[in-house]
Amino acid sequence: MLFIIFLSTMMIPAESIIIPNYFTIRSLGWLDSYQGLAVPFMASAFGTFLLRQYFQTLPREIYDAARIDGCGRLRFFLTMVLPLSKPAIATLAVYAFLTTYNQYMWPLLITNTDGMRTVQIGLAMLQWDQGISWNTTMAGIVIVSLPTVILLIAGQKQLVKGLTAGSVKG
């Protein structure tokens, strides 16, 4: 029941809770800070759903064998489950990074100084009333897309494993 309630939060659009989130961040004193940019997105219903579904695919026999060998729950999780879950964790990490890195409205709302603005806001600031300097804007887009490309290249092996897990009978 708790999982269903947690999962039902995926049906609530992020735009509808942006004002309560803003008031919470303001009351914590996190406006114009890295905590205000990052903490609201560290946990998500999608991440919980993805990892839960992956953990359920792990055979129960692995846990039973570990218990017979005297392995406790924490040790089993750290030594067995986490190494087996690298593809799912990598997939979630890339997804979470891309969704938070590409946000525009939330960083614009909680940051006040140019030093704390994100790159997406910086790209929008390259435009002015007289027009757009296309060469500067395109150079900015290339620079902004580099971390995403590097992350995808670095995690490609784990991403492919995570996306194809369970697609072929073994």
JSON list of C-alpha atoms in Angstrom, two decimals:
[
{"chain": "A", "resi": 1, "resn": "MET", "atom": "CA", "xyz": [0.00, 0.00, 0.00]},
{"chain": "A", "resi": 2, "resn": "LEU", "atom": "CA", "xyz": [2.84, 2.39, 0.85]},
{"chain": "A", "resi": 3, "resn": "PHE", "atom": "CA", "xyz": [4.48, 1.69, -2.50]},
{"chain": "A", "resi": 4, "resn": "ILE", "atom": "CA", "xyz": [1.23, 2.46, -4.35]},
{"chain": "A", "resi": 5, "resn": "ILE", "atom": "CA", "xyz": [0.86, 5.75, -2.48]},
{"chain": "A", "resi": 6, "resn": "PHE", "atom": "CA", "xyz": [4.47, 6.65, -3.25]},
{"chain": "A", "resi": 7, "resn": "LEU", "atom": "CA", "xyz": [4.03, 5.66, -6.88]},
{"chain": "A", "resi": 8, "resn": "SER", "atom": "CA", "xyz": [0.85, 7.70, -7.22]},
{"chain": "A", "resi": 9, "resn": "THR", "atom": "CA", "xyz": [2.93, 10.86, -6.78]},
{"chain": "A", "resi": 10, "resn": "MET", "atom": "CA", "xyz": [4.11, 10.32, -10.36]},
{"chain": "A", "resi": 11, "resn": "MET", "atom": "CA", "xyz": [0.66, 11.47, -11.48]},
{"chain": "A", "resi": 12, "resn": "ILE", "atom": "CA", "xyz": [1.14, 14.91, -9.92]},
{"chain": "A", "resi": 13, "resn": "PRO", "atom": "CA", "xyz": [2.70, 17.35, -12.39]},
{"chain": "A", "resi": 14, "resn": "ALA", "atom": "CA", "xyz": [5.86, 19.01, -11.11]},
{"chain": "A", "resi": 15, "resn": "GLU", "atom": "CA", "xyz": [4.47, 22.41, -12.08]},
{"chain": "A", "resi": 16, "resn": "SER", "atom": "CA", "xyz": [1.59, 22.03, -9.64]},
{"chain": "A", "resi": 17, "resn": "ILE", "atom": "CA", "xyz": [3.89, 21.64, -6.62]},
{"chain": "A", "resi": 18, "resn": "ILE", "atom": "CA", "xyz": [6.50, 24.21, -7.56]},
{"chain": "A", "resi": 19, "resn": "ILE", "atom": "CA", "xyz": [5.07, 26.90, -5.24]},
{"chain": "A", "resi": 20, "resn": "PRO", "atom": "CA", "xyz": [4.98, 24.68, -2.12]},
{"chain": "A", "resi": 21, "resn": "ASN", "atom": "CA", "xyz": [8.51, 23.49, -2.98]},
{"chain": "A", "resi": 22, "resn": "TYR", "atom": "CA", "xyz": [9.63, 27.11, -3.28]},
{"chain": "A", "resi": 23, "resn": "PHE", "atom": "CA", "xyz": [8.18, 27.98, 0.13]},
{"chain": "A", "resi": 24, "resn": "THR", "atom": "CA", "xyz": [9.89, 24.94, 1.66]},
{"chain": "A", "resi": 25, "resn": "ILE", "atom": "CA", "xyz": [13.26, 25.87, 0.15]},
{"chain": "A", "resi": 26, "resn": "ARG", "atom": "CA", "xyz": [12.80, 29.48, 1.27]},
{"chain": "A", "resi": 27, "resn": "SER", "atom": "CA", "xyz": [11.93, 28.46, 4.84]},
{"chain": "A", "resi": 28, "resn": "LEU", "atom": "CA", "xyz": [15.06, 26.26, 4.97]},
{"chain": "A", "resi": 29, "resn": "GLY", "atom": "CA", "xyz": [17.16, 29.21, 3.80]},
{"chain": "A", "resi": 30, "resn": "TRP", "atom": "CA", "xyz": [18.29, 27.41, 0.66]},
{"chain": "A", "resi": 31, "resn": "LEU", "atom": "CA", "xyz": [17.41, 30.08, -1.89]},
{"chain": "A", "resi": 32, "resn": "ASP", "atom": "CA", "xyz": [20.32, 30.81, -4.20]},
{"chain": "A", "resi": 33, "resn": "SER", "atom": "CA", "xyz": [22.26, 27.74, -3.02]},
{"chain": "A", "resi": 34, "resn": "TYR", "atom": "CA", "xyz": [23.35, 24.37, -4.36]},
{"chain": "A", "resi": 35, "resn": "GLN", "atom": "CA", "xyz": [21.15, 22.57, -1.81]},
{"chain": "A", "resi": 36, "resn": "GLY", "atom": "CA", "xyz": [18.08, 24.34, -3.20]},
{"chain": "A", "resi": 37, "resn": "LEU", "atom": "CA", "xyz": [18.99, 23.28, -6.71]},
{"chain": "A", "resi": 38, "resn": "ALA", "atom": "CA", "xyz": [19.76, 19.64, -5.91]},
{"chain": "A", "resi": 39, "resn": "VAL", "atom": "CA", "xyz": [17.89, 18.36, -2.85]},
{"chain": "A", "resi": 40, "resn": "PRO", "atom": "CA", "xyz": [14.31, 18.50, -4.25]},
{"chain": "A", "resi": 41, "resn": "PHE", "atom": "CA", "xyz": [15.34, 16.11, -7.04]},
{"chain": "A", "resi": 42, "resn": "MET", "atom": "CA", "xyz": [17.43, 13.57, -5.12]},
{"chain": "A", "resi": 43, "resn": "ALA", "atom": "CA", "xyz": [14.53, 11.19, -4.63]},
{"chain": "A", "resi": 44, "resn": "SER", "atom": "CA", "xyz": [11.83, 10.44, -7.14]},
{"chain": "A", "resi": 45, "resn": "ALA", "atom": "CA", "xyz": [8.95, 8.03, -7.49]},
{"chain": "A", "resi": 46, "resn": "PHE", "atom": "CA", "xyz": [10.32, 6.95, -10.86]},
{"chain": "A", "resi": 47, "resn": "GLY", "atom": "CA", "xyz": [13.68, 6.06, -9.31]},
{"chain": "A", "resi": 48, "resn": "THR", "atom": "CA", "xyz": [12.01, 4.08, -6.55]},
{"chain": "A", "resi": 49, "resn": "PHE", "atom": "CA", "xyz": [9.85, 2.26, -9.10]},
{"chain": "A", "resi": 50, "resn": "LEU", "atom": "CA", "xyz": [12.79, 1.48, -11.39]},
{"chain": "A", "resi": 51, "resn": "LEU", "atom": "CA", "xyz": [15.02, 0.10, -8.64]},
{"chain": "A", "resi": 52, "resn": "ARG", "atom": "CA", "xyz": [12.19, -1.85, -6.99]},
{"chain": "A", "resi": 53, "resn": "GLN", "atom": "CA", "xyz": [11.31, -3.54, -10.26]},
{"chain": "A", "resi": 54, "resn": "TYR", "atom": "CA", "xyz": [14.95, -4.40, -10.88]},
{"chain": "A", "resi": 55, "resn": "PHE", "atom": "CA", "xyz": [15.44, -5.76, -7.36]},
{"chain": "A", "resi": 56, "resn": "GLN", "atom": "CA", "xyz": [12.40, -8.00, -7.82]},
{"chain": "A", "resi": 57, "resn": "THR", "atom": "CA", "xyz": [14.06, -9.65, -10.82]},
{"chain": "A", "resi": 58, "resn": "LEU", "atom": "CA", "xyz": [16.97, -10.85, -8.69]},
{"chain": "A", "resi": 59, "resn": "PRO", "atom": "CA", "xyz": [16.52, -14.54, -7.85]},
{"chain": "A", "resi": 60, "resn": "ARG", "atom": "CA", "xyz": [15.43, -15.30, -4.29]},
{"chain": "A", "resi": 61, "resn": "GLU", "atom": "CA", "xyz": [17.92, -18.18, -4.26]},
{"chain": "A", "resi": 62, "resn": "ILE", "atom": "CA", "xyz": [20.83, -15.71, -4.11]},
{"chain": "A", "resi": 63, "resn": "TYR", "atom": "CA", "xyz": [19.45, -14.29, -0.86]},
{"chain": "A", "resi": 64, "resn": "ASP", "atom": "CA", "xyz": [18.79, -17.76, 0.56]},
{"chain": "A", "resi": 65, "resn": "ALA", "atom": "CA", "xyz": [22.34, -18.91, -0.26]},
{"chain": "A", "resi": 66, "resn": "ALA", "atom": "CA", "xyz": [23.80, -15.77, 1.32]},
{"chain": "A", "resi": 67, "resn": "ARG", "atom": "CA", "xyz": [21.73, -16.29, 4.49]},
{"chain": "A", "resi": 68, "resn": "ILE", "atom": "CA", "xyz": [22.94, -19.89, 4.76]},
{"chain": "A", "resi": 69, "resn": "ASP", "atom": "CA", "xyz": [26.52, -18.60, 4.52]},
{"chain": "A", "resi": 70, "resn": "GLY", "atom": "CA", "xyz": [25.80, -16.24, 7.42]},
{"chain": "A", "resi": 71, "resn": "CYS", "atom": "CA", "xyz": [25.44, -13.03, 5.44]},
{"chain": "A", "resi": 72, "resn": "GLY", "atom": "CA", "xyz": [23.28, -10.36, 7.09]},
{"chain": "A", "resi": 73, "resn": "ARG", "atom": "CA", "xyz": [20.85, -8.11, 5.25]},
{"chain": "A", "resi": 74, "resn": "LEU", "atom": "CA", "xyz": [23.15, -5.09, 5.05]},
{"chain": "A", "resi": 75, "resn": "ARG", "atom": "CA", "xyz": [26.14, -7.14, 3.91]},
{"chain": "A", "resi": 76, "resn": "PHE", "atom": "CA", "xyz": [23.96, -8.94, 1.35]},
{"chain": "A", "resi": 77, "resn": "PHE", "atom": "CA", "xyz": [22.76, -5.61, 0.01]},
{"chain": "A", "resi": 78, "resn": "LEU", "atom": "CA", "xyz": [26.25, -4.12, -0.17]},
{"chain": "A", "resi": 79, "resn": "THR", "atom": "CA", "xyz": [28.11, -7.15, -1.53]},
{"chain": "A", "resi": 80, "resn": "MET", "atom": "CA", "xyz": [25.49, -8.83, -3.70]},
{"chain": "A", "resi": 81, "resn": "VAL", "atom": "CA", "xyz": [22.62, -6.55, -4.64]},
{"chain": "A", "resi": 82, "resn": "LEU", "atom": "CA", "xyz": [24.53, -3.35, -5.40]},
{"chain": "A", "resi": 83, "resn": "PRO", "atom": "CA", "xyz": [27.10, -4.97, -7.73]},
{"chain": "A", "resi": 84, "resn": "LEU", "atom": "CA", "xyz": [24.32, -6.81, -9.56]},
{"chain": "A", "resi": 85, "resn": "SER", "atom": "CA", "xyz": [22.33, -3.57, -9.83]},
{"chain": "A", "resi": 86, "resn": "LYS", "atom": "CA", "xyz": [24.97, -1.47, -11.59]},
{"chain": "A", "resi": 87, "resn": "PRO", "atom": "CA", "xyz": [22.99, -1.33, -14.87]},
{"chain": "A", "resi": 88, "resn": "ALA", "atom": "CA", "xyz": [19.82, -0.13, -13.15]},
{"chain": "A", "resi": 89, "resn": "ILE", "atom": "CA", "xyz": [21.69, 2.38, -11.01]},
{"chain": "A", "resi": 90, "resn": "ALA", "atom": "CA", "xyz": [23.57, 3.71, -14.05]},
{"chain": "A", "resi": 91, "resn": "THR", "atom": "CA", "xyz": [20.31, 4.06, -15.97]},
{"chain": "A", "resi": 92, "resn": "LEU", "atom": "CA", "xyz": [18.73, 5.92, -13.08]},
{"chain": "A", "resi": 93, "resn": "ALA", "atom": "CA", "xyz": [21.79, 8.15, -12.67]},
{"chain": "A", "resi": 94, "resn": "VAL", "atom": "CA", "xyz": [21.75, 9.17, -16.34]},
{"chain": "A", "resi": 95, "resn": "TYR", "atom": "CA", "xyz": [18.00, 9.78, -16.25]},
{"chain": "A", "resi": 96, "resn": "ALA", "atom": "CA", "xyz": [18.19, 11.84, -13.05]},
{"chain": "A", "resi": 97, "resn": "PHE", "atom": "CA", "xyz": [21.14, 13.86, -14.32]},
{"chain": "A", "resi": 98, "resn": "LEU", "atom": "CA", "xyz": [19.47, 14.66, -17.64]},
{"chain": "A", "resi": 99, "resn": "THR", "atom": "CA", "xyz": [16.17, 15.69, -16.06]},
{"chain": "A", "resi": 100, "resn": "THR", "atom": "CA", "xyz": [17.77, 18.00, -13.51]},
{"chain": "A", "resi": 101, "resn": "TYR", "atom": "CA", "xyz": [20.48, 19.34, -15.83]},
{"chain": "A", "resi": 102, "resn": "ASN", "atom": "CA", "xyz": [17.90, 20.41, -18.43]},
{"chain": "A", "resi": 103, "resn": "GLN", "atom": "CA", "xyz": [15.56, 22.19, -16.04]},
{"chain": "A", "resi": 104, "resn": "TYR", "atom": "CA", "xyz": [14.84, 25.83, -16.63]},
{"chain": "A", "resi": 105, "resn": "MET", "atom": "CA", "xyz": [11.96, 27.00, -14.45]},
{"chain": "A", "resi": 106, "resn": "TRP", "atom": "CA", "xyz": [13.11, 25.70, -11.03]},
{"chain": "A", "resi": 107, "resn": "PRO", "atom": "CA", "xyz": [16.64, 27.16, -11.18]},
{"chain": "A", "resi": 108, "resn": "LEU", "atom": "CA", "xyz": [15.25, 30.43, -12.52]},
{"chain": "A", "resi": 109, "resn": "LEU", "atom": "CA", "xyz": [12.82, 30.58, -9.61]},
{"chain": "A", "resi": 110, "resn": "ILE", "atom": "CA", "xyz": [15.22, 29.92, -6.73]},
{"chain": "A", "resi": 111, "resn": "THR", "atom": "CA", "xyz": [18.42, 31.58, -7.92]},
{"chain": "A", "resi": 112, "resn": "ASN", "atom": "CA", "xyz": [18.96, 35.32, -7.69]},
{"chain": "A", "resi": 113, "resn": "THR", "atom": "CA", "xyz": [22.59, 35.84, -8.66]},
{"chain": "A", "resi": 114, "resn": "ASP", "atom": "CA", "xyz": [24.21, 35.14, -12.01]},
{"chain": "A", "resi": 115, "resn": "GLY", "atom": "CA", "xyz": [26.85, 33.02, -10.27]},
{"chain": "A", "resi": 116, "resn": "MET", "atom": "CA", "xyz": [24.23, 30.48, -9.17]},
{"chain": "A", "resi": 117, "resn": "ARG", "atom": "CA", "xyz": [22.28, 30.35, -12.43]},
{"chain": "A", "resi": 118, "resn": "THR", "atom": "CA", "xyz": [22.43, 27.10, -14.36]},
{"chain": "A", "resi": 119, "resn": "VAL", "atom": "CA", "xyz": [23.64, 26.70, -17.92]},
{"chain": "A", "resi": 120, "resn": "GLN", "atom": "CA", "xyz": [20.12, 26.49, -19.30]},
{"chain": "A", "resi": 121, "resn": "ILE", "atom": "CA", "xyz": [19.38, 29.94, -17.94]},
{"chain": "A", "resi": 122, "resn": "GLY", "atom": "CA", "xyz": [22.75, 31.10, -19.25]},
{"chain": "A", "resi": 123, "resn": "LEU", "atom": "CA", "xyz": [21.78, 30.00, -22.75]},
{"chain": "A", "resi": 124, "resn": "ALA", "atom": "CA", "xyz": [18.57, 32.03, -22.51]},
{"chain": "A", "resi": 125, "resn": "MET", "atom": "CA", "xyz": [20.58, 35.03, -21.29]},
{"chain": "A", "resi": 126, "resn": "LEU", "atom": "CA", "xyz": [22.60, 34.97, -24.54]},
{"chain": "A", "resi": 127, "resn": "GLN", "atom": "CA", "xyz": [19.55, 36.46, -26.25]},
{"chain": "A", "resi": 128, "resn": "TRP", "atom": "CA", "xyz": [18.72, 40.14, -26.05]},
{"chain": "A", "resi": 129, "resn": "ASP", "atom": "CA", "xyz": [16.14, 42.60, -27.37]},
{"chain": "A", "resi": 130, "resn": "GLN", "atom": "CA", "xyz": [17.97, 43.41, -30.59]},
{"chain": "A", "resi": 131, "resn": "GLY", "atom": "CA", "xyz": [18.25, 39.78, -31.65]},
{"chain": "A", "resi": 132, "resn": "ILE", "atom": "CA", "xyz": [20.24, 36.61, -31.21]},
{"chain": "A", "resi": 133, "resn": "SER", "atom": "CA", "xyz": [23.93, 36.16, -31.80]},
{"chain": "A", "resi": 134, "resn": "TRP", "atom": "CA", "xyz": [23.65, 32.74, -33.41]},
{"chain": "A", "resi": 135, "resn": "ASN", "atom": "CA", "xyz": [27.35, 31.93, -33.38]},
{"chain": "A", "resi": 136, "resn": "THR", "atom": "CA", "xyz": [27.61, 32.59, -29.61]},
{"chain": "A", "resi": 137, "resn": "THR", "atom": "CA", "xyz": [24.38, 30.72, -28.89]},
{"chain": "A", "resi": 138, "resn": "MET", "atom": "CA", "xyz": [25.41, 27.66, -30.92]},
{"chain": "A", "resi": 139, "resn": "ALA", "atom": "CA", "xyz": [28.85, 27.60, -29.28]},
{"chain": "A", "resi": 140, "resn": "GLY", "atom": "CA", "xyz": [27.09, 27.72, -25.89]},
{"chain": "A", "resi": 141, "resn": "ILE", "atom": "CA", "xyz": [24.82, 24.83, -26.86]},
{"chain": "A", "resi": 142, "resn": "VAL", "atom": "CA", "xyz": [27.82, 22.70, -27.87]},
{"chain": "A", "resi": 143, "resn": "ILE", "atom": "CA", "xyz": [29.57, 23.44, -24.57]},
{"chain": "A", "resi": 144, "resn": "VAL", "atom": "CA", "xyz": [26.39, 22.76, -22.56]},
{"chain": "A", "resi": 145, "resn": "SER", "atom": "CA", "xyz": [25.82, 19.41, -24.30]},
{"chain": "A", "resi": 146, "resn": "LEU", "atom": "CA", "xyz": [29.36, 18.13, -23.58]},
{"chain": "A", "resi": 147, "resn": "PRO", "atom": "CA", "xyz": [28.66, 16.83, -20.02]},
{"chain": "A", "resi": 148, "resn": "THR", "atom": "CA", "xyz": [25.65, 14.90, -21.30]},
{"chain": "A", "resi": 149, "resn": "VAL", "atom": "CA", "xyz": [27.63, 13.31, -24.13]},
{"chain": "A", "resi": 150, "resn": "ILE", "atom": "CA", "xyz": [30.53, 12.46, -21.79]},
{"chain": "A", "resi": 151, "resn": "LEU", "atom": "CA", "xyz": [28.13, 10.87, -19.29]},
{"chain": "A", "resi": 152, "resn": "LEU", "atom": "CA", "xyz": [26.47, 8.78, -21.97]},
{"chain": "A", "resi": 153, "resn": "ILE", "atom": "CA", "xyz": [29.79, 7.60, -23.38]},
{"chain": "A", "resi": 154, "resn": "ALA", "atom": "CA", "xyz": [31.15, 6.76, -19.92]},
{"chain": "A", "resi": 155, "resn": "GLY", "atom": "CA", "xyz": [28.03, 4.84, -18.91]},
{"chain": "A", "resi": 156, "resn": "GLN", "atom": "CA", "xyz": [27.22, 3.27, -22.26]},
{"chain": "A", "resi": 157, "resn": "LYS", "atom": "CA", "xyz": [28.17, -0.27, -21.23]},
{"chain": "A", "resi": 158, "resn": "GLN", "atom": "CA", "xyz": [26.01, -0.18, -18.11]},
{"chain": "A", "resi": 159, "resn": "LEU", "atom": "CA", "xyz": [23.15, 1.55, -19.94]},
{"chain": "A", "resi": 160, "resn": "VAL", "atom": "CA", "xyz": [23.04, -1.11, -22.64]},
{"chain": "A", "resi": 161, "resn": "LYS", "atom": "CA", "xyz": [23.07, -3.85, -19.97]},
{"chain": "A", "resi": 162, "resn": "GLY", "atom": "CA", "xyz": [20.27, -2.10, -18.09]},
{"chain": "A", "resi": 163, "resn": "LEU", "atom": "CA", "xyz": [18.12, -1.56, -21.17]},
{"chain": "A", "resi": 164, "resn": "THR", "atom": "CA", "xyz": [18.53, -5.11, -22.48]},
{"chain": "A", "resi": 165, "resn": "ALA", "atom": "CA", "xyz": [18.26, -6.92, -19.14]},
{"chain": "A", "resi": 166, "resn": "GLY", "atom": "CA", "xyz": [15.61, -9.59, -19.36]},
{"chain": "A", "resi": 167, "resn": "SER", "atom": "CA", "xyz": [15.16, -9.28, -23.12]},
{"chain": "A", "resi": 168, "resn": "VAL", "atom": "CA", "xyz": [16.85, -12.60, -23.89]},
{"chain": "A", "resi": 169, "resn": "LYS", "atom": "CA", "xyz": [16.16, -15.88, -22.13]},
{"chain": "A", "resi": 170, "resn": "GLY", "atom": "CA", "xyz": [19.31, -17.38, -20.67]}
]
